[in-house]
């Protein structure tokens, strides 16, 4: 049912995009389908009338046949162009809708789920096919009606030709069955295809090729990806070979039935039970039916891909959050702060990231979040900034449950720079400006954010400053550290955030540069906190930066190990003090 709804949705979307062309295509399609039957009837009328010396009927038959044959080519071409245009436009709209549905997911860990990722991959490849599916279905329905009418006329000539009427279902049915098998096989191979693409991307993309090249692993990775591709190709070839054999068998049986039917017609003609016009009718109809069946089989493959995309779209839509939201918005400023109440989070793969975390962060605080790799620091930050949804417990901002807030509408109140930062191939200024879309092209606002992040040196080196294209063929190529500074500047675009998170965005900077940047950021955070009650979260493995914070939150194995000021934790003589002193000794 979800696939049927998506097909209907694609048809409605096409009408909304191009209402006049949709109506015109719907009117012309039946006319195009009727040409074969009208041409056959006109030719029989012409031949029989000529034999009977009925001139006016012969003229009418000739006119009908000429009209049907003459209009057929041009009308088919017009309908095809209309259909392709409508399919392209509705397909583009569906692709945009799919992107919005995926982007709207706040629990982004679902993107790591293999089944969901496969659905996204299917939509990436076949969104345009889904846009074409509804019109393909209408075309197939029209061809089916034309084939039924043609076969009915064949049976009217002689009942034995009814065998052809039954056998014509074999090539169509076998094609539908085999295409369904092919579609199912392709869906099952999507994960392996994504794996092959990712491995080959690691061997060819400039940002990723350095590490495997250093290890001399490029040939091995390429060979592995090639083996994956060969495995997929072999499995595809086997399914397609079997499908081809079944389809050929259907055509062979149909051909045998056709020969038998024509033999019966020849006997009828010799016995005088059939006219020459009947022969012309049968030959024309059989030729038309064969062409229509061939076209239908060609379209069946597109239908199979479209149905696969429709199922994927239905699953992605079902997993998306509702577009309408009537819950409370975030407060304009924080007065009390954040209350974390018995918070837990499990990833889709079953990994327990956080367990029973409870704490209070006063408004205006700067909190350093520390811990070993895998302790749960980034997960906690993602939860506090609304990127993830808790699987247990609550996060309250001045009493407002963050999970009930529609973060896609209204003022943006949450900001951050993260480990896996964005590297958008846009203009350099836009790369910063997207941190606050309302000021995307506000150059003074962009320059203020750049200054806050101490990223001016990056732009000084760009040939066109803010207007320099990044990562494009004729654009500038930035280092990891430069991209990192842009990410930090992007997080500084928001002038009135409630929560700012810096989740190890300075890993490419040296310790002194990180300390200087955090010092600048903390100073800005305190200025904003005086107005907004903003809470700032600093995540770093360099614990010397923790002394800049008002409080230190130590996470261990997904739970709160220690929470207090730097001095309190140093006096506590716990895990935090041990790690701090170890690092201090290493840098001394």
CSV table of N, CA, C and O in Angstrom, one decimal, residues 36-37 40-41 44 144-169 254 257-266 268 273-293:
chain,number,residue,atom,x,y,z
A,36,UNK,N,-3.4,1.9,-33.4
A,36,UNK,CA,-3.2,0.6,-34.0
A,36,UNK,C,-4.5,0.0,-34.4
A,36,UNK,O,-4.7,-0.6,-35.5
A,37,UNK,N,-5.5,0.0,-33.5
A,37,UNK,CA,-6.8,-0.6,-33.7
A,37,UNK,C,-7.5,0.2,-34.8
A,37,UNK,O,-8.1,-0.4,-35.8
A,40,UNK,N,-6.0,-0.7,-38.2
A,40,UNK,CA,-6.4,-2.1,-38.7
A,40,UNK,C,-7.8,-2.1,-39.2
A,40,UNK,O,-8.1,-2.6,-40.3
A,41,UNK,N,-8.8,-1.4,-38.5
A,41,UNK,CA,-10.2,-1.4,-38.9
A,41,UNK,C,-10.3,-0.6,-40.2
A,41,UNK,O,-11.1,-1.0,-41.1
A,44,UNK,N,-9.1,-2.9,-43.1
A,44,UNK,CA,-10.1,-3.9,-43.5
A,44,UNK,C,-11.3,-3.3,-44.2
A,44,UNK,O,-11.8,-3.9,-45.2
A,144,UNK,N,-2.4,-1.9,-22.4
A,144,UNK,CA,-3.2,-3.1,-22.0
A,144,UNK,C,-4.6,-3.1,-22.6
A,144,UNK,O,-5.1,-4.1,-23.2
A,145,UNK,N,-5.2,-1.9,-22.6
A,145,UNK,CA,-6.6,-1.8,-23.2
A,145,UNK,C,-6.5,-2.0,-24.7
A,145,UNK,O,-7.4,-2.7,-25.3
A,146,UNK,N,-5.5,-1.4,-25.3
A,146,UNK,CA,-5.4,-1.5,-26.7
A,146,UNK,C,-5.1,-3.0,-27.1
A,146,UNK,O,-5.7,-3.5,-28.1
A,147,UNK,N,-4.3,-3.7,-26.4
A,147,UNK,CA,-4.0,-5.1,-26.6
A,147,UNK,C,-5.3,-5.9,-26.5
A,147,UNK,O,-5.6,-6.8,-27.3
A,148,UNK,N,-6.1,-5.6,-25.4
A,148,UNK,CA,-7.3,-6.4,-25.2
A,148,UNK,C,-8.3,-6.2,-26.4
A,148,UNK,O,-8.9,-7.1,-26.9
A,149,UNK,N,-8.4,-4.9,-26.8
A,149,UNK,CA,-9.3,-4.6,-27.9
A,149,UNK,C,-8.8,-5.3,-29.2
A,149,UNK,O,-9.6,-5.9,-30.0
A,150,UNK,N,-7.5,-5.3,-29.4
A,150,UNK,CA,-6.9,-5.9,-30.6
A,150,UNK,C,-7.2,-7.4,-30.6
A,150,UNK,O,-7.6,-8.0,-31.6
A,151,UNK,N,-7.0,-8.0,-29.4
A,151,UNK,CA,-7.2,-9.5,-29.3
A,151,UNK,C,-8.7,-9.9,-29.5
A,151,UNK,O,-9.0,-10.9,-30.0
A,152,UNK,N,-9.5,-9.0,-29.0
A,152,UNK,CA,-11.0,-9.2,-29.2
A,152,UNK,C,-11.3,-9.2,-30.7
A,152,UNK,O,-12.2,-10.1,-31.1
A,153,UNK,N,-10.7,-8.3,-31.4
A,153,UNK,CA,-11.0,-8.3,-32.8
A,153,UNK,C,-10.4,-9.5,-33.5
A,153,UNK,O,-11.0,-10.1,-34.5
A,154,UNK,N,-9.3,-10.0,-33.0
A,154,UNK,CA,-8.7,-11.2,-33.6
A,154,UNK,C,-9.7,-12.4,-33.4
A,154,UNK,O,-9.9,-13.2,-34.2
A,155,UNK,N,-10.2,-12.5,-32.2
A,155,UNK,CA,-11.1,-13.6,-31.8
A,155,UNK,C,-12.4,-13.5,-32.7
A,155,UNK,O,-13.0,-14.5,-33.1
A,156,UNK,N,-12.8,-12.2,-33.0
A,156,UNK,CA,-14.0,-12.1,-33.8
A,156,UNK,C,-13.8,-12.6,-35.2
A,156,UNK,O,-14.8,-13.0,-35.9
A,157,UNK,N,-12.6,-12.6,-35.7
A,157,UNK,CA,-12.3,-13.2,-37.0
A,157,UNK,C,-12.4,-14.7,-37.0
A,157,UNK,O,-13.0,-15.3,-37.8
A,158,UNK,N,-11.9,-15.3,-35.9
A,158,UNK,CA,-12.0,-16.8,-35.7
A,158,UNK,C,-11.7,-17.1,-34.3
A,158,UNK,O,-10.7,-16.6,-33.7
A,159,UNK,N,-12.5,-17.9,-33.6
A,159,UNK,CA,-12.3,-18.2,-32.2
A,159,UNK,C,-11.0,-18.9,-31.9
A,159,UNK,O,-10.4,-18.7,-30.8
A,160,UNK,N,-10.4,-19.6,-32.9
A,160,UNK,CA,-9.1,-20.2,-32.7
A,160,UNK,C,-8.0,-19.2,-32.4
A,160,UNK,O,-7.0,-19.5,-31.8
A,161,UNK,N,-8.2,-18.0,-33.0
A,161,UNK,CA,-7.2,-17.0,-32.7
A,161,UNK,C,-7.2,-16.5,-31.2
A,161,UNK,O,-6.4,-15.8,-30.8
A,162,UNK,N,-8.2,-17.0,-30.5
A,162,UNK,CA,-8.2,-16.8,-29.0
A,162,UNK,C,-7.0,-17.4,-28.3
A,162,UNK,O,-6.6,-17.0,-27.2
A,163,UNK,N,-6.4,-18.4,-29.0
A,163,UNK,CA,-5.2,-19.0,-28.4
A,163,UNK,C,-4.1,-17.9,-28.3
A,163,UNK,O,-3.4,-17.8,-27.3
A,164,UNK,N,-4.0,-17.1,-29.3
A,164,UNK,CA,-3.1,-16.0,-29.3
A,164,UNK,C,-3.4,-15.0,-28.2
A,164,UNK,O,-2.5,-14.5,-27.5
A,165,UNK,N,-4.7,-14.8,-28.0
A,165,UNK,CA,-5.1,-13.9,-26.9
A,165,UNK,C,-4.7,-14.4,-25.5
A,165,UNK,O,-4.3,-13.6,-24.6
A,166,UNK,N,-4.6,-15.7,-25.3
A,166,UNK,CA,-4.2,-16.3,-24.1
A,166,UNK,C,-2.6,-16.3,-24.0
A,166,UNK,O,-2.1,-16.0,-22.9
A,167,UNK,N,-2.0,-16.7,-25.1
A,167,UNK,CA,-0.6,-16.9,-25.0
A,167,UNK,C,0.2,-15.5,-25.0
A,167,UNK,O,1.3,-15.5,-24.5
A,168,UNK,N,-0.5,-14.4,-25.3
A,168,UNK,CA,0.2,-13.1,-25.3
A,168,UNK,C,0.5,-12.8,-23.8
A,168,UNK,O,1.4,-11.9,-23.6
A,169,UNK,N,-0.2,-13.4,-22.9
A,169,UNK,CA,0.1,-13.1,-21.5
A,169,UNK,C,1.4,-13.7,-21.0
A,169,UNK,O,2.0,-13.2,-20.0
A,254,UNK,N,4.6,-17.9,-27.3
A,254,UNK,CA,3.7,-17.0,-28.0
A,254,UNK,C,3.9,-17.1,-29.5
A,254,UNK,O,2.9,-17.1,-30.3
A,257,UNK,N,2.0,-20.2,-30.8
A,257,UNK,CA,0.6,-19.9,-30.9
A,257,UNK,C,0.2,-19.0,-32.0
A,257,UNK,O,-0.8,-19.2,-32.7
A,258,UNK,N,1.1,-18.1,-32.3
A,258,UNK,CA,0.8,-17.1,-33.4
A,258,UNK,C,0.8,-17.9,-34.8
A,258,UNK,O,0.0,-17.6,-35.6
A,259,UNK,N,1.8,-18.8,-35.0
A,259,UNK,CA,1.9,-19.6,-36.2
A,259,UNK,C,0.6,-20.4,-36.4
A,259,UNK,O,0.0,-20.5,-37.5
A,260,UNK,N,0.2,-21.0,-35.3
A,260,UNK,CA,-1.0,-21.8,-35.4
A,260,UNK,C,-2.2,-21.0,-35.7
A,260,UNK,O,-3.1,-21.4,-36.5
A,261,UNK,N,-2.3,-19.8,-35.1
A,261,UNK,CA,-3.4,-18.9,-35.4
A,261,UNK,C,-3.4,-18.5,-36.9
A,261,UNK,O,-4.5,-18.4,-37.5
A,262,UNK,N,-2.3,-18.1,-37.4
A,262,UNK,CA,-2.2,-17.7,-38.8
A,262,UNK,C,-2.5,-18.9,-39.8
A,262,UNK,O,-3.1,-18.7,-40.8
A,263,UNK,N,-2.2,-20.1,-39.4
A,263,UNK,CA,-2.5,-21.3,-40.2
A,263,UNK,C,-4.0,-21.5,-40.3
A,263,UNK,O,-4.6,-21.8,-41.3
A,264,UNK,N,-4.7,-21.3,-39.1
A,264,UNK,CA,-6.2,-21.4,-39.1
A,264,UNK,C,-6.8,-20.3,-40.0
A,264,UNK,O,-7.7,-20.5,-40.8
A,265,UNK,N,-6.2,-19.1,-40.0
A,265,UNK,CA,-6.7,-18.0,-40.8
A,265,UNK,C,-6.5,-18.3,-42.3
A,265,UNK,O,-7.4,-18.0,-43.1
A,266,UNK,N,-5.4,-18.9,-42.6
A,266,UNK,CA,-5.1,-19.3,-44.0
A,266,UNK,C,-6.2,-20.3,-44.5
A,266,UNK,O,-6.7,-20.2,-45.7
A,268,UNK,N,-9.2,-20.6,-43.4
A,268,UNK,CA,-10.5,-19.8,-43.5
A,268,UNK,C,-10.5,-19.1,-44.8
A,268,UNK,O,-11.6,-19.0,-45.4
A,273,UNK,N,-14.4,-18.4,-45.8
A,273,UNK,CA,-15.0,-18.0,-44.6
A,273,UNK,C,-14.4,-16.7,-44.0
A,273,UNK,O,-14.9,-16.1,-43.1
A,274,UNK,N,-13.3,-16.3,-44.6
A,274,UNK,CA,-12.7,-15.0,-44.2
A,274,UNK,C,-12.4,-14.2,-45.4
A,274,UNK,O,-12.1,-14.7,-46.5
A,275,UNK,N,-12.4,-12.9,-45.3
A,275,UNK,CA,-12.1,-12.0,-46.4
A,275,UNK,C,-10.7,-11.6,-46.4
A,275,UNK,O,-10.0,-11.7,-45.4
A,276,UNK,N,-10.3,-11.0,-47.5
A,276,UNK,CA,-8.9,-10.4,-47.6
A,276,UNK,C,-8.8,-9.3,-46.6
A,276,UNK,O,-7.7,-9.1,-46.0
A,277,UNK,N,-9.8,-8.6,-46.3
A,277,UNK,CA,-9.8,-7.5,-45.3
A,277,UNK,C,-9.5,-8.1,-43.9
A,277,UNK,O,-8.8,-7.4,-43.1
A,278,UNK,N,-10.1,-9.3,-43.6
A,278,UNK,CA,-9.8,-9.9,-42.3
A,278,UNK,C,-8.3,-10.3,-42.2
A,278,UNK,O,-7.7,-10.1,-41.1
A,279,UNK,N,-7.7,-10.7,-43.3
A,279,UNK,CA,-6.3,-11.0,-43.3
A,279,UNK,C,-5.5,-9.8,-43.0
A,279,UNK,O,-4.6,-9.8,-42.1
A,280,UNK,N,-5.8,-8.7,-43.7
A,280,UNK,CA,-5.1,-7.4,-43.4
A,280,UNK,C,-5.3,-7.0,-42.0
A,280,UNK,O,-4.4,-6.5,-41.3
A,281,UNK,N,-6.5,-7.1,-41.5
A,281,UNK,CA,-6.8,-6.8,-40.1
A,281,UNK,C,-6.0,-7.6,-39.1
A,281,UNK,O,-5.3,-7.0,-38.2
A,282,UNK,N,-5.9,-8.9,-39.3
A,282,UNK,CA,-5.2,-9.8,-38.4
A,282,UNK,C,-3.7,-9.4,-38.5
A,282,UNK,O,-3.0,-9.3,-37.4
A,283,UNK,N,-3.1,-9.3,-39.7
A,283,UNK,CA,-1.7,-9.0,-39.8
A,283,UNK,C,-1.4,-7.6,-39.1
A,283,UNK,O,-0.4,-7.5,-38.4
A,284,UNK,N,-2.2,-6.6,-39.4
A,284,UNK,CA,-2.0,-5.3,-38.8
A,284,UNK,C,-2.1,-5.4,-37.2
A,284,UNK,O,-1.2,-4.8,-36.5
A,285,UNK,N,-3.1,-6.1,-36.8
A,285,UNK,CA,-3.3,-6.2,-35.3
A,285,UNK,C,-2.1,-7.0,-34.7
A,285,UNK,O,-1.6,-6.6,-33.6
A,286,UNK,N,-1.7,-8.1,-35.3
A,286,UNK,CA,-0.7,-8.9,-34.7
A,286,UNK,C,0.6,-8.1,-34.7
A,286,UNK,O,1.4,-8.1,-33.7
A,287,UNK,N,0.9,-7.3,-35.8
A,287,UNK,CA,2.1,-6.5,-35.8
A,287,UNK,C,2.0,-5.4,-34.7
A,287,UNK,O,3.0,-5.2,-34.0
A,288,UNK,N,0.9,-4.8,-34.6
A,288,UNK,CA,0.7,-3.8,-33.5
A,288,UNK,C,0.8,-4.4,-32.1
A,288,UNK,O,1.4,-3.8,-31.2
A,289,UNK,N,0.2,-5.6,-31.9
A,289,UNK,CA,0.3,-6.2,-30.6
A,289,UNK,C,1.7,-6.5,-30.2
A,289,UNK,O,2.1,-6.4,-29.1
A,290,UNK,N,2.4,-7.1,-31.2
A,290,UNK,CA,3.8,-7.4,-31.0
A,290,UNK,C,4.6,-6.2,-30.6
A,290,UNK,O,5.4,-6.2,-29.6
A,291,UNK,N,4.4,-5.1,-31.3
A,291,UNK,CA,5.1,-3.8,-30.9
A,291,UNK,C,4.7,-3.3,-29.5
A,291,UNK,O,5.6,-2.9,-28.7
A,292,UNK,N,3.4,-3.4,-29.2
A,292,UNK,CA,3.0,-2.9,-28.0
A,292,UNK,C,3.5,-3.8,-26.8
A,292,UNK,O,3.8,-3.3,-25.7
A,293,UNK,N,3.6,-5.1,-27.1
A,293,UNK,CA,4.1,-6.0,-26.1
A,293,UNK,C,5.6,-5.7,-25.8
A,293,UNK,O,6.1,-5.6,-24.7
